[in-house]
Short mmCIF file of C-alpha atoms in Angstrom, two decimals:
data_model
loop_
_atom_site.label_atom_id
_atom_site.label_comp_id
_atom_site.label_asym_id
_atom_site.label_seq_id
_atom_site.Cartn_x
_atom_site.Cartn_y
_atom_site.Cartn_z
CA MET A 37 144.20 134.04 181.12
CA ALA A 38 141.68 135.91 178.59
CA THR A 39 138.59 134.52 177.64
CA ILE A 40 139.22 131.71 174.34
CA ILE A 41 136.99 130.21 172.83
CA GLY A 42 137.74 127.35 170.28
CA THR A 43 134.97 125.29 167.41
CA GLY A 44 135.18 122.11 166.46
CA ILE A 45 133.15 120.40 163.24
CA SER A 46 132.92 116.81 162.11
CA THR A 47 131.09 114.87 159.30
CA LYS A 48 131.92 111.27 160.78
CA LEU A 49 129.91 108.92 159.64
CA ASP A 50 130.27 107.11 163.06
CA SER A 51 128.45 108.52 165.46
CA PHE A 52 131.00 108.22 168.92
CA ALA A 53 134.30 108.88 166.22
CA ALA A 54 132.04 112.17 165.18
CA GLY A 55 131.59 113.59 168.81
CA LYS A 56 135.00 112.61 169.99
CA GLU A 57 136.49 114.57 166.28
CA ALA A 58 134.43 118.05 166.91
CA ALA A 59 135.59 118.08 170.72
CA LEU A 60 139.15 117.26 169.65
CA ASN A 61 139.16 120.11 166.83
CA ALA A 62 137.67 122.86 169.50
CA TYR A 63 140.06 121.59 172.14
CA TYR A 64 143.45 122.39 170.50
CA GLN A 65 142.08 125.72 169.73
CA ILE A 66 142.30 126.52 173.41
CA GLY A 67 145.22 124.88 174.09
CA ARG A 68 146.19 123.92 177.74
CA ASN A 69 143.34 126.23 179.04
CA GLY A 70 140.86 123.77 180.64
CA PRO A 71 137.80 124.43 179.23
CA ILE A 72 134.89 125.79 181.10
CA ALA A 73 132.14 124.96 179.00
CA VAL A 74 130.56 122.97 176.49
CA ILE A 75 128.10 123.41 173.65
CA ALA A 76 127.17 121.21 171.25
CA PHE A 77 125.13 120.86 168.63
CA ILE A 78 124.42 116.99 166.34
CA SER A 79 122.32 116.24 163.76
CA THR A 80 120.14 113.58 164.00
CA ILE A 81 121.63 111.09 161.45
CA PHE A 82 124.03 110.46 164.32
CA ASP A 83 123.30 108.64 167.47
CA GLN A 84 122.86 110.81 169.92
CA GLN A 85 124.11 108.80 172.90
CA GLU A 86 127.38 107.59 171.37
CA THR A 87 128.28 111.54 170.28
CA ILE A 88 127.20 112.45 173.49
CA LYS A 89 129.78 109.72 174.55
CA GLY A 90 132.64 110.85 171.91
CA ILE A 91 132.44 114.44 173.01
CA HIS A 92 132.64 113.20 177.01
CA SER A 93 135.46 111.58 175.90
CA ILE A 94 137.22 114.57 175.46
CA ILE A 95 135.92 116.79 177.75
CA LYS A 96 135.32 114.75 180.61
CA ASP A 97 133.40 116.51 183.19
CA VAL A 98 133.06 119.62 181.83
CA PRO A 99 129.72 121.37 181.41
CA LEU A 100 127.55 120.48 178.27
CA ILE A 101 124.30 121.74 177.27
CA GLY A 102 123.46 121.52 173.63
CA CYS A 103 120.47 120.59 170.77
CA SER A 104 119.72 118.65 168.12
CA SER A 105 120.22 119.76 164.56
CA MET A 106 119.43 119.87 160.61
CA GLY A 107 123.29 120.97 159.89
CA SER A 108 125.88 123.45 161.45
CA ILE A 109 126.95 127.22 160.83
CA SER A 110 131.06 127.59 161.93
CA THR A 111 134.09 129.09 161.28
CA TYR A 112 134.35 125.85 159.18
CA GLY A 113 131.10 127.11 157.12
CA SER A 114 127.35 125.80 156.39
CA LYS A 115 127.41 122.19 157.29
CA ARG A 116 124.65 119.31 157.00
CA ASP A 117 124.65 116.06 158.75
CA SER A 118 127.55 117.20 161.21
CA VAL A 119 128.28 117.71 165.06
CA ALA A 120 129.52 121.11 166.09
CA VAL A 121 131.16 121.83 169.28
CA PHE A 122 131.47 125.29 170.75
CA MET A 123 134.27 124.92 173.87
CA LEU A 124 134.69 128.33 175.87
CA SER A 125 138.01 128.25 178.10
CA SER A 126 137.70 131.57 180.58
CA ASN A 127 139.12 132.91 184.74
CA SER A 128 136.44 135.56 184.29
CA ILE A 129 133.19 134.17 182.77
CA GLU A 130 130.92 131.51 184.80
CA PHE A 131 129.21 129.26 183.36
CA THR A 132 126.33 127.83 185.19
CA ILE A 133 123.60 124.89 183.39
CA GLY A 134 119.98 124.01 184.13
CA MET A 135 117.01 121.91 182.21
CA GLY A 136 113.21 121.71 182.40
CA ARG A 137 111.52 119.39 181.67
CA LYS A 138 108.11 117.86 180.13
CA ILE A 139 107.62 121.48 178.79
CA SER A 140 104.87 119.89 176.53
CA LYS A 141 102.90 119.95 179.95
CA ASN A 142 104.00 123.45 182.14
CA SER A 143 105.98 124.71 179.25
CA ARG A 144 106.60 128.27 182.06
CA PHE A 145 107.40 126.24 185.21
CA ALA A 146 110.06 124.33 182.46
CA GLY A 147 111.50 127.43 180.99
CA HIS A 148 111.03 128.64 185.05
CA LYS A 149 112.75 125.73 185.87
CA ALA A 150 115.92 125.83 183.81
CA ALA A 151 116.96 129.40 184.77
CA LYS A 152 116.11 129.28 188.41
CA GLN A 153 118.52 125.75 188.40
CA ALA A 154 121.10 128.00 186.63
CA SER A 155 120.59 131.14 188.37
CA ASP A 156 120.97 129.37 191.50
CA SER A 157 124.66 127.72 190.54
CA ALA A 158 126.26 130.89 189.82
CA HIS A 159 128.61 133.17 192.12
CA ASN A 160 129.35 136.03 189.72
CA PRO A 161 127.02 138.91 188.52
CA LYS A 162 124.69 137.47 185.66
CA GLN A 163 125.10 138.80 182.06
CA ALA A 164 122.87 136.38 179.60
CA TYR A 165 120.66 133.99 179.41
CA ILE A 166 120.86 131.18 176.43
CA MET A 167 118.18 128.30 176.03
CA LEU A 168 117.64 125.30 173.55
CA SER A 169 114.18 124.21 173.50
CA ASN A 170 111.88 121.51 172.08
CA SER A 171 110.78 123.37 168.86
CA THR A 172 107.78 120.87 168.18
CA SER A 173 106.27 120.76 171.90
CA GLY A 174 105.26 123.12 174.55
CA ASN A 175 104.98 126.91 173.99
CA ASN A 176 108.20 128.98 173.73
CA THR A 177 106.60 132.14 174.15
CA ASP A 178 105.48 130.43 178.18
CA ILE A 179 108.99 128.82 178.13
CA LEU A 180 110.64 131.94 177.58
CA ARG A 181 107.57 134.15 180.26
CA GLY A 182 109.17 131.50 182.86
CA SER A 183 112.30 132.63 182.71
CA GLN A 184 111.74 135.42 182.71
CA GLU A 185 110.84 135.12 186.26
CA VAL A 186 113.63 134.47 187.40
CA LEU A 187 116.19 136.57 185.41
CA GLY A 188 114.02 139.55 184.92
CA THR A 189 111.85 140.82 181.92
CA SER A 190 114.64 143.11 180.84
CA PHE A 191 117.64 140.78 181.18
CA PRO A 192 118.92 139.54 177.81
CA ILE A 193 117.82 136.48 176.98
CA ILE A 194 118.61 134.48 173.13
CA GLY A 195 118.51 131.05 172.49
CA GLY A 196 116.50 128.86 169.54
CA GLY A 197 114.51 125.63 168.77
CA ALA A 198 116.22 122.45 168.74
CA CYS A 199 115.57 120.58 165.10
CA ASN A 200 115.79 116.94 163.49
CA LYS A 201 116.79 116.18 159.79
CA SER A 202 112.95 115.43 158.92
CA CYS A 203 110.58 118.08 159.12
CA PHE A 204 109.75 118.96 163.00
CA GLN A 205 109.76 115.06 164.16
CA LYS A 206 111.70 114.31 167.59
CA THR A 207 114.11 116.77 169.04
CA TYR A 208 116.49 116.27 171.70
CA GLN A 209 117.99 118.63 174.42
CA TYR A 210 121.40 117.53 176.70
CA MET A 211 122.34 118.52 179.24
CA GLY A 212 126.03 116.86 180.83
CA ASN A 213 125.59 113.09 179.75
CA GLU A 214 121.28 113.45 179.96
CA ILE A 215 119.42 113.59 176.56
CA GLU A 216 116.19 114.08 176.78
CA THR A 217 113.24 114.79 173.82
CA ASP A 218 110.53 117.05 176.19
CA SER A 219 112.68 119.78 177.70
CA VAL A 220 114.80 123.43 177.62
CA ALA A 221 118.64 123.62 177.91
CA GLY A 222 119.60 126.88 179.80
CA VAL A 223 123.12 127.87 180.57
CA LEU A 224 123.28 131.76 182.09
CA LEU A 225 127.29 133.21 181.58
CA SER A 226 128.25 135.40 184.48
CA GLY A 227 131.02 137.19 185.31
CA ASP A 228 133.22 140.02 183.97
CA ILE A 229 131.82 140.27 180.07
CA LYS A 230 130.71 142.67 177.93
CA LEU A 231 128.55 140.89 174.92
CA GLY A 232 126.06 142.33 172.29
CA ILE A 233 123.09 141.04 171.35
CA GLY A 234 121.78 141.48 168.09
CA LYS A 235 118.91 139.80 165.55
CA SER A 236 117.71 140.17 162.49
CA SER A 237 115.25 138.26 159.59
CA GLY A 238 115.72 138.14 155.90
CA TRP A 239 112.01 137.18 155.34
CA GLN A 240 109.63 139.89 153.13
CA PRO A 241 105.78 139.75 153.33
CA ILE A 242 104.19 138.84 149.91
CA GLY A 243 100.64 139.99 148.85
CA LYS A 244 98.18 141.49 150.99
CA SER A 245 98.10 141.53 154.26
CA HIS A 246 95.54 139.37 156.92
CA LYS A 247 94.50 139.30 159.90
CA VAL A 248 94.24 136.51 162.46
CA THR A 249 90.37 136.17 163.81
CA LYS A 250 90.10 133.53 165.99
CA VAL A 251 92.62 131.91 168.06
CA LYS A 252 92.88 128.51 170.78
CA SER A 253 96.30 128.48 172.77
CA ASN A 254 99.12 128.60 170.15
CA ILE A 255 96.73 127.03 167.73
CA VAL A 256 95.49 129.47 164.68
CA LYS A 257 91.73 128.77 164.28
CA GLU A 258 90.64 131.56 161.34
CA ILE A 259 92.81 133.62 159.47
CA ASP A 260 89.94 137.00 157.57
CA LYS A 261 87.31 135.14 159.36
CA LYS A 262 87.85 132.09 157.26
CA ILE A 263 89.29 128.47 158.33
CA ALA A 264 93.04 129.20 158.70
CA VAL A 265 94.07 126.28 156.17
CA GLU A 266 92.33 127.99 153.67
CA LEU A 267 95.14 130.53 153.81
CA TYR A 268 97.21 128.11 151.96
CA GLU A 269 94.65 126.66 149.88
CA GLU A 270 94.54 130.02 147.84
CA TYR A 271 98.12 131.26 147.35
CA PHE A 272 98.86 127.67 146.46
CA GLU A 273 96.05 126.07 144.74
CA LYS A 274 96.12 122.82 146.94
CA PRO A 275 93.07 121.42 148.58
CA PHE A 276 92.99 120.51 152.06
CA MET A 277 93.41 117.05 151.57
CA GLU A 278 96.54 117.66 149.39
CA LEU A 279 98.64 120.30 151.70
CA LYS A 280 97.17 117.80 155.18
CA ASN A 281 99.18 114.72 153.04
CA GLU A 282 101.76 116.31 151.74
CA GLY A 283 102.35 117.68 155.24
CA ILE A 284 101.96 121.61 155.79
CA CYS A 285 105.61 121.89 157.36
CA SER A 286 107.71 121.45 155.10
CA LEU A 287 106.16 124.06 153.08
CA GLY A 288 105.50 126.47 155.75
CA ILE A 289 109.23 126.53 156.67
CA SER A 290 109.44 127.82 152.63
CA TYR A 291 106.76 130.12 153.05
CA PRO A 292 105.91 130.81 157.11
CA ILE A 293 103.24 133.30 158.66
CA GLY A 294 104.73 136.37 159.29
CA THR A 295 103.26 138.33 162.70
CA ARG A 296 103.75 142.31 163.12
CA LEU A 297 103.24 143.43 166.43
CA ASP A 298 102.00 146.75 167.44
CA ASN A 299 105.17 149.42 166.62
CA ALA A 300 107.06 146.48 165.48
CA LYS A 301 109.26 146.75 162.53
CA GLU A 302 110.02 143.08 161.94
CA TYR A 303 108.29 140.16 161.43
CA LEU A 304 107.53 137.53 163.57
CA MET A 305 107.60 134.53 161.93
CA ARG A 306 105.78 130.93 163.00
CA VAL A 307 105.95 128.05 160.89
CA PRO A 308 102.59 125.58 161.30
CA LEU A 309 103.68 122.52 161.84
CA ALA A 310 100.12 120.71 161.37
CA ILE A 311 96.86 120.98 159.76
CA GLU A 312 93.93 119.61 162.76
CA GLU A 313 91.05 118.48 160.50
CA ASN A 314 88.89 121.29 160.88
CA GLY A 315 91.87 122.96 158.99
CA GLY A 316 93.59 124.97 161.59
CA LEU A 317 97.00 125.69 162.36
#
């Protein structure tokens, strides 16, 4: 049996029905070949528990991971407020999952735990790791470092952060029937598989460059030796309190901060989630 992939999507308003329809559409595409793994992306307009139940009504006990989303991109196009299901059937690929919790307390340990749980369950040569984490808590760089402690710094790791329909509000991560809010879910692909990974960003810098002159953990305190928020005050001609009351996050999504690391050709994009009382981002 070759490796077969099915994708399904639903925009039904009933949460259980949406999960069931998306899973059923993906299931039809793999025919009678039983799925070995499922990845689900669920908009936060849906009741997360009911949607997961709808998916499991089709896939039963097949391993599942996933996270909440604003919308979905699939072979059916781009859709907001949707449930998307990716289903894999193969006799040559092994799919093992793991989860690390409380990333806000110890991101590195959570990343390590998720990767180790997935790795310990694998019985074939490991090929690639996918991780989906809460984007509003913890430190994603530390989550990655924790994963690399298990898999190695040169091992292929890809992934992303869970989203919410509102700007970086509460997000969800899934493993099996579990739904968490402060965690990272990971899946390890092992076996006879060839993978290619690519990345790109369409963002281009505007205006002159700036230098971050003071940081604390993941908080930018100063840019060009000025309070960090002054950069947004200057560019958008909005006072501190207006930016704080409106929420910097929605503005930051459209105008993120791009950081160019040493010798890097691309920019590392960062969206400010909030403004501190002292003007830090």
